[in-house]
Coordinates of C-alpha atoms in Angstrom, one line a residue:
Chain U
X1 CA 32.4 -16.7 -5.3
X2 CA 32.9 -13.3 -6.8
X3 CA 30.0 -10.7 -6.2
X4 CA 29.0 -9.7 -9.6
X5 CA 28.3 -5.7 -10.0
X6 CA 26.1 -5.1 -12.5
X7 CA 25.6 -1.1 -11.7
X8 CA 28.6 1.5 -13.2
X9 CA 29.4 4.4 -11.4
X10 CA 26.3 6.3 -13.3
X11 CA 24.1 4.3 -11.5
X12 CA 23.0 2.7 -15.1
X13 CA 22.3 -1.5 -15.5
X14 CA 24.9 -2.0 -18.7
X15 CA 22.8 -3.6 -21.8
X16 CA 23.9 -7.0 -22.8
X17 CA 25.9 -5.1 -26.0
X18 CA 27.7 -2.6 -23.9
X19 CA 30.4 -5.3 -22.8
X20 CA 31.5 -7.3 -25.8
X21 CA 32.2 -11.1 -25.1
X22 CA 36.1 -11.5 -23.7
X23 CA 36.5 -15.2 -24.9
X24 CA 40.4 -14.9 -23.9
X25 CA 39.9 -13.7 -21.1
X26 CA 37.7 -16.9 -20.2
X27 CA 40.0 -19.1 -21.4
X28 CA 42.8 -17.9 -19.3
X29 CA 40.6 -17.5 -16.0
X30 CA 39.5 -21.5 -16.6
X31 CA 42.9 -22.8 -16.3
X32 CA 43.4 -20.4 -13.5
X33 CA 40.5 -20.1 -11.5
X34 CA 38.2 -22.9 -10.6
X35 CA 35.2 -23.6 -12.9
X36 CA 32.3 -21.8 -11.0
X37 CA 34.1 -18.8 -10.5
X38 CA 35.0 -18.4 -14.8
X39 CA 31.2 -19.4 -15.5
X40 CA 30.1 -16.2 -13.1
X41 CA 32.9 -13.9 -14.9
X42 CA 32.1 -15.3 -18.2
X43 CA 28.4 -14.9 -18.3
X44 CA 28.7 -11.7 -16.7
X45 CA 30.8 -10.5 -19.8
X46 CA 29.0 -12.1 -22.5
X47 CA 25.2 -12.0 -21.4
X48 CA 25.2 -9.4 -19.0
X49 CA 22.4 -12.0 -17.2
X50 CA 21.8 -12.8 -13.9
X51 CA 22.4 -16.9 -13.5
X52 CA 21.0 -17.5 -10.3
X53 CA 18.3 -16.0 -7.8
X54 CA 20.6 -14.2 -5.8
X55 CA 21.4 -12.0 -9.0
X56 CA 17.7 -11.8 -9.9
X57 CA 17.1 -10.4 -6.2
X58 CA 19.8 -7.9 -6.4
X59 CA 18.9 -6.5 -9.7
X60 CA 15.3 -6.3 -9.0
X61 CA 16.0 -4.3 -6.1
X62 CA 19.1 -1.7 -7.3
X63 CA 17.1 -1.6 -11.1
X64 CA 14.2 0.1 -9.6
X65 CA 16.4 2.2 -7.7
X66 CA 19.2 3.2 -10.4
X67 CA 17.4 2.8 -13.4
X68 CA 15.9 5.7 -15.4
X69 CA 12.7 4.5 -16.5
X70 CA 9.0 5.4 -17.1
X71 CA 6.0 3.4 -17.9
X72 CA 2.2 3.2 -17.6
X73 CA 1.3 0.0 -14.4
X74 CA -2.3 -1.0 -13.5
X75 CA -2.4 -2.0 -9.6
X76 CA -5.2 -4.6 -9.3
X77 CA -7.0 -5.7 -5.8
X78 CA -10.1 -6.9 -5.2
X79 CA -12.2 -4.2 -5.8
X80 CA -10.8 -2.9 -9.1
X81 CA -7.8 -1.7 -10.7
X82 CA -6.4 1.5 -11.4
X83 CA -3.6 3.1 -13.2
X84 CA -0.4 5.1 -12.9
X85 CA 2.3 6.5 -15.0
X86 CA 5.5 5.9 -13.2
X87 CA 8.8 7.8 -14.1
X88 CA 12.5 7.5 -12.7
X89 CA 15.7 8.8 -12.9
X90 CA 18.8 8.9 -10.0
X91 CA 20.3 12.6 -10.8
X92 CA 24.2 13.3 -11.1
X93 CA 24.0 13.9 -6.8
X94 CA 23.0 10.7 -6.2
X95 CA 19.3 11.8 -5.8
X96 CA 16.8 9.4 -6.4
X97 CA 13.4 11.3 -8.2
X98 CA 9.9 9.6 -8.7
X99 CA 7.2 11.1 -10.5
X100 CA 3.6 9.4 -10.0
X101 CA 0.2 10.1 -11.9
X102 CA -2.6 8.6 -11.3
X103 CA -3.9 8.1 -14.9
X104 CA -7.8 7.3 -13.6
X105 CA -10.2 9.8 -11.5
X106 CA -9.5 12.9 -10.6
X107 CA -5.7 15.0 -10.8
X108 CA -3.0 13.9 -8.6
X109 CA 0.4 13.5 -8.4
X110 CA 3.3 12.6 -6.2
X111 CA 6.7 13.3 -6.8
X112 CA 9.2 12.0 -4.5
X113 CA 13.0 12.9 -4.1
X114 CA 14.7 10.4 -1.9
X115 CA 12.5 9.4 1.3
X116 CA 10.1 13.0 0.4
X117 CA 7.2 12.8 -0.8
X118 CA 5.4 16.1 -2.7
X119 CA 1.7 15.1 -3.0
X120 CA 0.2 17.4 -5.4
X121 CA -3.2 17.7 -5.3
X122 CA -5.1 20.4 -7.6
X123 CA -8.3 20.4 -6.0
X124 CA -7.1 21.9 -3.4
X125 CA -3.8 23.6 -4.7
X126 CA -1.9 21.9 -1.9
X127 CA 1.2 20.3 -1.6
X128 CA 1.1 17.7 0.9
X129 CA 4.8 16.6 2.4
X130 CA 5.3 13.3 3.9
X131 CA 8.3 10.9 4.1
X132 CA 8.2 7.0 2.6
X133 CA 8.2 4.6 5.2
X134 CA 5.6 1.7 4.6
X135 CA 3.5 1.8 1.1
X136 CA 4.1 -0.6 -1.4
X137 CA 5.5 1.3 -4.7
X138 CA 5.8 -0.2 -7.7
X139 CA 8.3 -1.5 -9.1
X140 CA 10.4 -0.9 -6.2
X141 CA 8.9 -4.0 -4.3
X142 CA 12.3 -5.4 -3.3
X143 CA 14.3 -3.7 -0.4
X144 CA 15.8 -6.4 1.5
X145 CA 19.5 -7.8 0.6
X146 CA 19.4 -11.4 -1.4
X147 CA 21.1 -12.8 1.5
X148 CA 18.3 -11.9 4.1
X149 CA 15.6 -13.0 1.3
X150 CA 16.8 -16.5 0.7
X151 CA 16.8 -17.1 4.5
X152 CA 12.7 -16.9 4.9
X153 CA 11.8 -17.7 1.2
X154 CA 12.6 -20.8 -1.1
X155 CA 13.6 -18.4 -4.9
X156 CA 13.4 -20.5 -8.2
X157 CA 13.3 -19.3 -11.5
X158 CA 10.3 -19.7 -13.3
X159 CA 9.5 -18.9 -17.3
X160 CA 10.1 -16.6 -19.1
X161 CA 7.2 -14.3 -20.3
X162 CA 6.5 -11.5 -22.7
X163 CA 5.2 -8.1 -20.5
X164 CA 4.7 -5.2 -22.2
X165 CA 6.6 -5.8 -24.9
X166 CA 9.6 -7.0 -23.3
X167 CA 10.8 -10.4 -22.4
X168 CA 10.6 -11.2 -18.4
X169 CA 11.7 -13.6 -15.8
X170 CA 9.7 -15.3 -13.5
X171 CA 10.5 -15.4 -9.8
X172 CA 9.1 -17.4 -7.8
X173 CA 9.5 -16.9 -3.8
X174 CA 8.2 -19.6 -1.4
X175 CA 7.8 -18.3 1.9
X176 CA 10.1 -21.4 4.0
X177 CA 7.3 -20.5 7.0
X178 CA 3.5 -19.5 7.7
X179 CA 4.9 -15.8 8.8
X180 CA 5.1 -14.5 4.9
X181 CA 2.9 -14.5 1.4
X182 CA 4.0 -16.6 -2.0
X183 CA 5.0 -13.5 -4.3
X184 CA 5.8 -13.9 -7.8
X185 CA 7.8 -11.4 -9.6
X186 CA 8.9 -10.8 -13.4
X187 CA 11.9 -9.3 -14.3
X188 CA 12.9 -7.6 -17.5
X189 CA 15.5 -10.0 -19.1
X190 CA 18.0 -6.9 -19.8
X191 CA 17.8 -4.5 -17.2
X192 CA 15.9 -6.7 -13.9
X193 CA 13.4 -4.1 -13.6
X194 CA 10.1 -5.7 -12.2
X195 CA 7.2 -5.6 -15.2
X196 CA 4.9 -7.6 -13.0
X197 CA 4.5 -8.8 -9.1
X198 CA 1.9 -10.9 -7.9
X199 CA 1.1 -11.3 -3.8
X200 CA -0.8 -14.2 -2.7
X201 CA -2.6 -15.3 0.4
X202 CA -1.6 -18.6 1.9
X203 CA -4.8 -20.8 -0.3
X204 CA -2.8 -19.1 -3.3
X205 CA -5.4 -16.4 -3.7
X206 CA -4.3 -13.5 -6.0
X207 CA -4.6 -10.4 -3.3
X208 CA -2.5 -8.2 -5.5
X209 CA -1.1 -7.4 -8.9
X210 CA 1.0 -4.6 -10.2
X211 CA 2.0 -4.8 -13.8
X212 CA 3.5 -2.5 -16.8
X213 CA 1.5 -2.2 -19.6
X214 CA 4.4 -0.2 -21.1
X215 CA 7.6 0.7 -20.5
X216 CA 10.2 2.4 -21.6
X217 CA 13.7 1.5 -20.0
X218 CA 16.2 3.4 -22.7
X219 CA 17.5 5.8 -20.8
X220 CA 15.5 9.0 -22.4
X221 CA 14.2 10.4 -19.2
X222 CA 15.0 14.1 -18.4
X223 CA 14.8 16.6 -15.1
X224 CA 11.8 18.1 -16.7
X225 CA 9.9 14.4 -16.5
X226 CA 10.1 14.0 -12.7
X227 CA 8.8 17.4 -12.6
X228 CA 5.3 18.0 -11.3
X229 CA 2.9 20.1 -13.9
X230 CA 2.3 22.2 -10.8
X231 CA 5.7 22.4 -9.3
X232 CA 5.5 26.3 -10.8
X233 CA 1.7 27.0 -10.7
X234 CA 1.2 30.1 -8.7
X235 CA -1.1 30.0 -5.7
X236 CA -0.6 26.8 -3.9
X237 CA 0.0 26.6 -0.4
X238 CA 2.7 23.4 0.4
X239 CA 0.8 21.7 4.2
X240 CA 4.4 20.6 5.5
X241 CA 2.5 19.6 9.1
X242 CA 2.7 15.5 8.2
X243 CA 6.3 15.6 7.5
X244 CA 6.9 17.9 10.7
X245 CA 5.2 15.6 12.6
X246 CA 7.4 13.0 12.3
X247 CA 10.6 12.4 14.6
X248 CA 12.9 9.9 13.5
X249 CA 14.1 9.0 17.4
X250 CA 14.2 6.0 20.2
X251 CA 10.7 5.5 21.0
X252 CA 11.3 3.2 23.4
X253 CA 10.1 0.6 22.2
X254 CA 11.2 -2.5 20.8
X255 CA 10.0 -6.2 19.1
X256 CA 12.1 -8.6 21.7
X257 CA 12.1 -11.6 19.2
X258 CA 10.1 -10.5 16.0
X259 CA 9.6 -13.5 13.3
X260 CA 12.6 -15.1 11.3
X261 CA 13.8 -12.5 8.7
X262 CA 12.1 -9.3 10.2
X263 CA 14.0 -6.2 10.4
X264 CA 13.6 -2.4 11.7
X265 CA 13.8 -0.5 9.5
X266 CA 12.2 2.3 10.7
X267 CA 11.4 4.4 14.2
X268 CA 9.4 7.2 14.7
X269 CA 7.3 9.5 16.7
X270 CA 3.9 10.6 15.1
X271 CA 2.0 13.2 16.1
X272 CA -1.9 12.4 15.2
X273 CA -5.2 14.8 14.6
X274 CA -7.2 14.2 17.5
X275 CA -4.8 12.4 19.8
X276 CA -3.1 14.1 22.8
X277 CA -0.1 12.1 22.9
X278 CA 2.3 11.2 20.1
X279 CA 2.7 7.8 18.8
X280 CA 5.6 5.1 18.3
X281 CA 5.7 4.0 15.0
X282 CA 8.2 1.0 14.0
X283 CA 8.4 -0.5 10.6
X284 CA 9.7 -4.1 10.1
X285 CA 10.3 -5.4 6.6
X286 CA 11.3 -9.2 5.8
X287 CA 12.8 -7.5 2.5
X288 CA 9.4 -7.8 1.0
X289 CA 6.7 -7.2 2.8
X290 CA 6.3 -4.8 5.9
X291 CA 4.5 -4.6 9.5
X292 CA 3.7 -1.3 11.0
X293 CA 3.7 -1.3 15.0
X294 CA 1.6 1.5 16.8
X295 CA 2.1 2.1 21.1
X296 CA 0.0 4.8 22.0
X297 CA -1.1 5.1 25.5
X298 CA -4.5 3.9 26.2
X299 CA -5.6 6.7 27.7
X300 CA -8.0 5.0 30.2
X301 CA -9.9 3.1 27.2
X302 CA -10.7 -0.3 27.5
X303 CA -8.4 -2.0 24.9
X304 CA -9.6 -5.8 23.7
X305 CA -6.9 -7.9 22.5
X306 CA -8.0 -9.0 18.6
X307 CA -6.4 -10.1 15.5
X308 CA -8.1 -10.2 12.2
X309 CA -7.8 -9.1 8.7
X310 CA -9.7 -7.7 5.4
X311 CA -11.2 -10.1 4.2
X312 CA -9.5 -10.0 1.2
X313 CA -6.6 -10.6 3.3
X314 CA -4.7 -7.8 2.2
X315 CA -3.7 -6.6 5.5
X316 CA -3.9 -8.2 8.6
X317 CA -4.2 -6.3 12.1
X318 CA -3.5 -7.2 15.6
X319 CA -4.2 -5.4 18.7
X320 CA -3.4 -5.5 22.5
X321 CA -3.2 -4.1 25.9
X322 CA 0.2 -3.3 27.3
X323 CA -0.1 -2.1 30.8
X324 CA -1.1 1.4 30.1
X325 CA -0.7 1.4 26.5
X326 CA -2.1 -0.2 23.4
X327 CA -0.7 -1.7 20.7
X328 CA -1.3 -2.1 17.1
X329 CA 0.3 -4.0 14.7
X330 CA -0.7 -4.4 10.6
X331 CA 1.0 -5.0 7.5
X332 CA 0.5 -7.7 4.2
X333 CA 1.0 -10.7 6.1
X334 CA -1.1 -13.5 7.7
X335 CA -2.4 -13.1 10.9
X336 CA 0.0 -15.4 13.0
X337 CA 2.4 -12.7 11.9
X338 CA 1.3 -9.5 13.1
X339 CA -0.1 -11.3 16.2
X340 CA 3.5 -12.9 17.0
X341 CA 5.4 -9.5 16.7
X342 CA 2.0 -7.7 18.8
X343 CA 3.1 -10.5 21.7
X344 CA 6.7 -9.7 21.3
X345 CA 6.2 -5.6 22.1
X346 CA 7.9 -4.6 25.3
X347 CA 9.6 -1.8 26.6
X348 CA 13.6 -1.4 25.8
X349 CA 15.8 -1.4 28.2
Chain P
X1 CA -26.8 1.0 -10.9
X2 CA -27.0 1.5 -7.4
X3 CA -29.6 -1.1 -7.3
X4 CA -26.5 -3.2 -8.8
X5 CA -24.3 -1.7 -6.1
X6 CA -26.5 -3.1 -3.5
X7 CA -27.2 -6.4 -4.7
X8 CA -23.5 -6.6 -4.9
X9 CA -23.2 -6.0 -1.2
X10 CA -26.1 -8.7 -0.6
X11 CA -24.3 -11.1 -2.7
X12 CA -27.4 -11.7 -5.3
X13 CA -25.1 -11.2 -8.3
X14 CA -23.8 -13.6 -10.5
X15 CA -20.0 -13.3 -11.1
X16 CA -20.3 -11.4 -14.8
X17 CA -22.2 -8.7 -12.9
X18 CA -20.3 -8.4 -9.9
X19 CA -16.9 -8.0 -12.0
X20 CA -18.6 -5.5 -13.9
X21 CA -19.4 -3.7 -10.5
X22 CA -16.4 -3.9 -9.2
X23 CA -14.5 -2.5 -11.7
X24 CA -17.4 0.6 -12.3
X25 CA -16.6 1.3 -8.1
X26 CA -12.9 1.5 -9.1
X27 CA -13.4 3.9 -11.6
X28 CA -16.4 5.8 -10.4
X29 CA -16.1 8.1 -7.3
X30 CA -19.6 8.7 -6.9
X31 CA -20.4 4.7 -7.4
X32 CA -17.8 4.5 -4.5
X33 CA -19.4 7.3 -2.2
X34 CA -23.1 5.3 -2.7
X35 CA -20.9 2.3 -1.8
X36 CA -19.2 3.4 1.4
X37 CA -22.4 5.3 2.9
X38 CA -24.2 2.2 2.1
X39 CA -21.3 0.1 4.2
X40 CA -21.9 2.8 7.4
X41 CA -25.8 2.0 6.9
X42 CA -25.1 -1.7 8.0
X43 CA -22.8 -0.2 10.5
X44 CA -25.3 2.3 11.8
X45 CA -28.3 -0.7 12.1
X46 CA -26.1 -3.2 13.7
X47 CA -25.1 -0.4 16.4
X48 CA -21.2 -0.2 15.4
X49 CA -19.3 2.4 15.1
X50 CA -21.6 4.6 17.4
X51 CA -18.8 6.7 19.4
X52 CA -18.1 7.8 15.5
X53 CA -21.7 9.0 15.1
X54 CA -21.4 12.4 16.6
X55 CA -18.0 13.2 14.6
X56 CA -19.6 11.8 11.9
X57 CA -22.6 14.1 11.8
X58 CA -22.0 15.5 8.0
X59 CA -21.6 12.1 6.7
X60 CA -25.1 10.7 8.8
X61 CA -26.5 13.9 7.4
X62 CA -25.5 13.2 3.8
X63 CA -27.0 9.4 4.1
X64 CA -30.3 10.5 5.6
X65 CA -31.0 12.5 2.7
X66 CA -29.8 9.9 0.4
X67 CA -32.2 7.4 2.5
X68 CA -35.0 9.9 2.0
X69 CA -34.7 9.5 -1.6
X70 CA -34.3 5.7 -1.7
X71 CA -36.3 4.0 0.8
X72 CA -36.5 0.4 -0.4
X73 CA -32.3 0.7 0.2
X74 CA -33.3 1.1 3.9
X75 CA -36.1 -1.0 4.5
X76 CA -34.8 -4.8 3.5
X77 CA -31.7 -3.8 5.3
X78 CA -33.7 -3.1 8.4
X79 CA -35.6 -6.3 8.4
X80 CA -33.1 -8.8 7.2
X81 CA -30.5 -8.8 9.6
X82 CA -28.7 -11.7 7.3
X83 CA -28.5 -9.1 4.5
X84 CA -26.5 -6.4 7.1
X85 CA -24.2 -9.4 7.7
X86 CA -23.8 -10.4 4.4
X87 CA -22.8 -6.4 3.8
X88 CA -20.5 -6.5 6.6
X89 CA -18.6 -9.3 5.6
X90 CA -18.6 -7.1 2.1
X91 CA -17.4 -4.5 3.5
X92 CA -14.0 -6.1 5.3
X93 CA -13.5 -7.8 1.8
X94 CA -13.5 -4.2 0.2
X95 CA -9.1 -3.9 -0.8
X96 CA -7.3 -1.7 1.5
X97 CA -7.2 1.1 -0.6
X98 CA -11.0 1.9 0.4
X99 CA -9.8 1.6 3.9
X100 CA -8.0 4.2 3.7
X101 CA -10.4 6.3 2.0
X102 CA -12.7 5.7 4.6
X103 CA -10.1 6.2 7.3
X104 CA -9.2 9.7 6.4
X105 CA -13.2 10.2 6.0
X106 CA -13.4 9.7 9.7
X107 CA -10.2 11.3 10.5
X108 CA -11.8 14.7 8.7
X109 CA -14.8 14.1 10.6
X110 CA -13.7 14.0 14.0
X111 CA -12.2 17.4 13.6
X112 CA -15.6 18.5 13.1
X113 CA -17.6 18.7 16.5
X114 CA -20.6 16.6 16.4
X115 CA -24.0 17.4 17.8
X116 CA -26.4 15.2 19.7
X117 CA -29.3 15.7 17.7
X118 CA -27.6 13.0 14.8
X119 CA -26.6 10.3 17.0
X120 CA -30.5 10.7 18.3
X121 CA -31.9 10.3 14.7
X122 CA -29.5 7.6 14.1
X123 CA -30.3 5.7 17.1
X124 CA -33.8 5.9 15.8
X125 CA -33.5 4.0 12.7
X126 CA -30.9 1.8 14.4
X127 CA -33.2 -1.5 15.3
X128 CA -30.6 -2.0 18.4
X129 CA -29.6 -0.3 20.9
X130 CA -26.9 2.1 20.2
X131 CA -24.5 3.1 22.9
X132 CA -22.4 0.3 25.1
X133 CA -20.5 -1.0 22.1
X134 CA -18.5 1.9 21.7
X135 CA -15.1 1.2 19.9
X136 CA -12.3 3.9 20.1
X137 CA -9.4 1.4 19.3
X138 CA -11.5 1.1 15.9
X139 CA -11.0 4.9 15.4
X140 CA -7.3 4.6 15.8
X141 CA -7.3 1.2 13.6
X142 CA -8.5 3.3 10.3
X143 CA -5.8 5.8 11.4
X144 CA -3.3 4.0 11.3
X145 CA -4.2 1.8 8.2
X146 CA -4.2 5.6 6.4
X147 CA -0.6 5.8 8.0
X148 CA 0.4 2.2 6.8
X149 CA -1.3 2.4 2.9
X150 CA 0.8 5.9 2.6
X151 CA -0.5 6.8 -1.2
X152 CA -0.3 3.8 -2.4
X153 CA -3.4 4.6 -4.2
X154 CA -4.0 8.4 -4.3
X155 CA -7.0 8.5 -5.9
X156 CA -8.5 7.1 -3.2
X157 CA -7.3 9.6 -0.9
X158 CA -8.5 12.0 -3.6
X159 CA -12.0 10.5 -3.4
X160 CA -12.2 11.1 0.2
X161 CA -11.8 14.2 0.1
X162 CA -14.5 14.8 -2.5
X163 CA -17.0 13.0 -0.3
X164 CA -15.9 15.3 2.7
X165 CA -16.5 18.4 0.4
X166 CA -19.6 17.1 -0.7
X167 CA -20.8 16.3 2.9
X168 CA -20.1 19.5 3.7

């Protein structure tokens, strides 16, 4: 089966109109080629629309990567809701530049080029520098390949909704074990950007929802947008001492057999405020979902093996002795989870 | 509507209300602030958290006046040791977001050094003993929870740093 592109060389999603419908073409490949490969072509050309789950994966993900794009989203837990304007745009480099505003409380904004994040905060006049490794950001909820995805979850399409004034896919994905949530997603019909996604605990609890309450995917999105307000305001002092912290290396440590479908994805040393020596930091992701793991040395503390998690169930945590060190592993996934990857810490040889 | 805030916590309100809380806490920082020193009262009482006290000596400070000003708070808390469940239990179910709030609460507090005279007055009004259950791997929990949330929701990390000005 061919692999179907659906990003140019801008980086830009094609609208159903830009490619007009190639009926000859069609006709041709169906003597030619067998039928499956002429329906993928064909629909491709003429509806511009992904047929199956594997395309609704993939454009999720490179949508709300390449896509310019900016809209209003409430995130809702269990304690309340609150809103953000989000705004995107992939410059002629290559870079990739996020602008968020919290829209409730007080000022703030981050604005994050690539893997930096600037975290403007007026209050203070500080610019706060740190690097995204873990934090769920809307609507870039999808980071794992298709491939990887449909080896842990079941993926059906569901129905098709009205979000925000645009029409939106449902998909659904199953988790195949107890090691992952039920997530729903809904995907803009023309461009597969996510207007909703819904994370549920294993009774089918809502624990999370992100959705657009406007959006505006035409393409009108300047430099000046993913600009902070402050970016020029004289008299702020930028606090660069999180990012420095942080050392991509080996740290040593590894997760000898970590659940079906989790990946590194990221390795670090952190240095923390009040702790003598730095930390590991590893991130696995199943594509969806991600699990910190913290070794730190004990330090002659007393450390009590647990697992538990919020009640809300948002994140679970599991902790344990490792000869002199402790370990602490969390992320949005049941318990089992982070308790089977805590067990599976050991030194790398 | 603090009274509201802690009948909340005690489970005593009917879901209409408690929606209507909820979402005031969300958008409300000093709702939130009454919320979170009222979650560290059931903390203080049950004897958690007490290798925090000391670091946390602005924050005890801030409560005790708030106390001072609202007694009945205090008092049920003290006697019904249900209720303090109950506000525990609360208190895990509170979304990650607050977490993290909290977390880089405490992480701005145990820059600051404590002094002995708060854990004292603490372990006062604490009806147990405070002292053995001391729970460092708790400190570095909240930590890392900061670390793992990221900015998912800033305004939270903005609200912390309110209360910490405001403790100050």
């Amino acid at each position: 089966m061919f692999g179907i592109e659906f990003v140019n060389e801008a980086g830009v999603a094609p609208r159903p109109s830009s490619t007009p419908p190639s009926s000859g073409v069609g006709r041709k490949a169906l003597f030619l080629l067998g039928m499956s490969v002429v329906l993928s072509v064909w629909s491709a050309a003429v509806v511009a629309q992904p047929k199956n789950v594997n395309e609704w994966l993939d454009r999720i993900a490179k949508s709300a990567k390449d896509l310019p794009y900016t809209g209003v989203y409430v995130h809702q837990t269990a304690e309340g809701s609150t809103t953000s304007r989000v705004t995107h745009l992939v410059d002629k480099q290559g870079n990739e530049h996020e602008k968020l505003e919290m829209l409730d409380g007080p000022l703030f904004e981050v604005v994050r080029r690539n893997e930096e994040m600037y975290c403007y905060r007026p209050d203070q006049k500080t610019v706060r520098i740190d690097r995204r490794a873990t934090g769920r950001f809307f609507p870039s909820l999808v980071s794992g390949s298709p491939v990887n995805i449909l080896d842990t979850y079941k993926v059906k399409l569901g129905q098709i909704e009205r979000v925000a004034g645009h029409d939106c896919q449902w998909v659904i994905l199953e988790p195949k074990d107890g090691m992952r949530y039920l997530q729903k997603l809904c995907a803009e019909l023309g461009t597969g950007l996510l207007l909703r996604a819904r994370l549920y605990n294993e009774k089918n609890q809502l624990l999370e929802q992100f959705m657009f309450t406007q959006i505006d995917v035409s393409g009108g999105v300047t430099r000046q947008d993913i600009r902070s307000r402050w970016e020029k305001s004289p008299g702020w002092q930028k606090d660069y001492s999180v990012r420095d912290s942080l050392k991509s290396a080996d740290t040593g440590w590894q997760v000898g057999n970590p659940p079906a479908g989790f990946r590194k994805v990221m390795e670090m040393v952190r240095n923390l405020n009040g702790r003598k020596e730095p930390v590991a930091h590893l991130v696995y992701s199943d594509g969806l979902l991600n699990v910190s793991v913290f070794v730190e040395p004990s330090a002659g503390n007393s450390v009590q093996a647990s697992a538990h998690s919020t009640e809300d169930g948002s994140i679970s945590v599991a902790i344990r002795p490792l000869a002199d060190f402790q370990v602490t592993v969390m992320g949005e996934v049941p318990v089992g989870t982070v308790q089977v990857i805590a067990d599976n810490v050991s030194r790398r040889r | 509507m603090d009274e509201k805030i802690s009948a909340l916590m005690d489970g005593e309100l009917d879901c209409d209300d408690a929606k209507r809380v909820i979402r005031d806490l969300g958008s409300d920082v000093a709702r939130r602030q009454s919320w979170d020193e009222y979650h560290l009262i059931g903390d203080l009482l049950r004897g958690e958290s007490s290798g925090e006290l000391g670091r946390r000596q602005k924050c005890a400070a801030s409560i005790f006046a708030k106390l001072a000003d609202e007694p009945t708070v205090l008092a049920p808390a003290a006697i019904r040791s249900v209720q303090v469940e109950k506000r525990t239990r609360m208190a895990l179910a509170v979304a990650a977001s607050v977490v993290t709030m909290s977390a880089i609460a405490v992480v701005a507090f145990k820059q600051q050094n404590g002094t002995v005279a708060s854990v004292q007055l603490v372990q006062q009004v604490a009806p147990r003993q405070v002292g053995a259950a001391v729970a460092p791997s708790d400190i570095r929990v909240n930590d890392y929870l900061a670390i793992h949330r990221q900015y998912a929701n800033p305004e939270a990390f903005q609200a912390a740093s309110a209360r910490r000005e405001a403790a100050r």
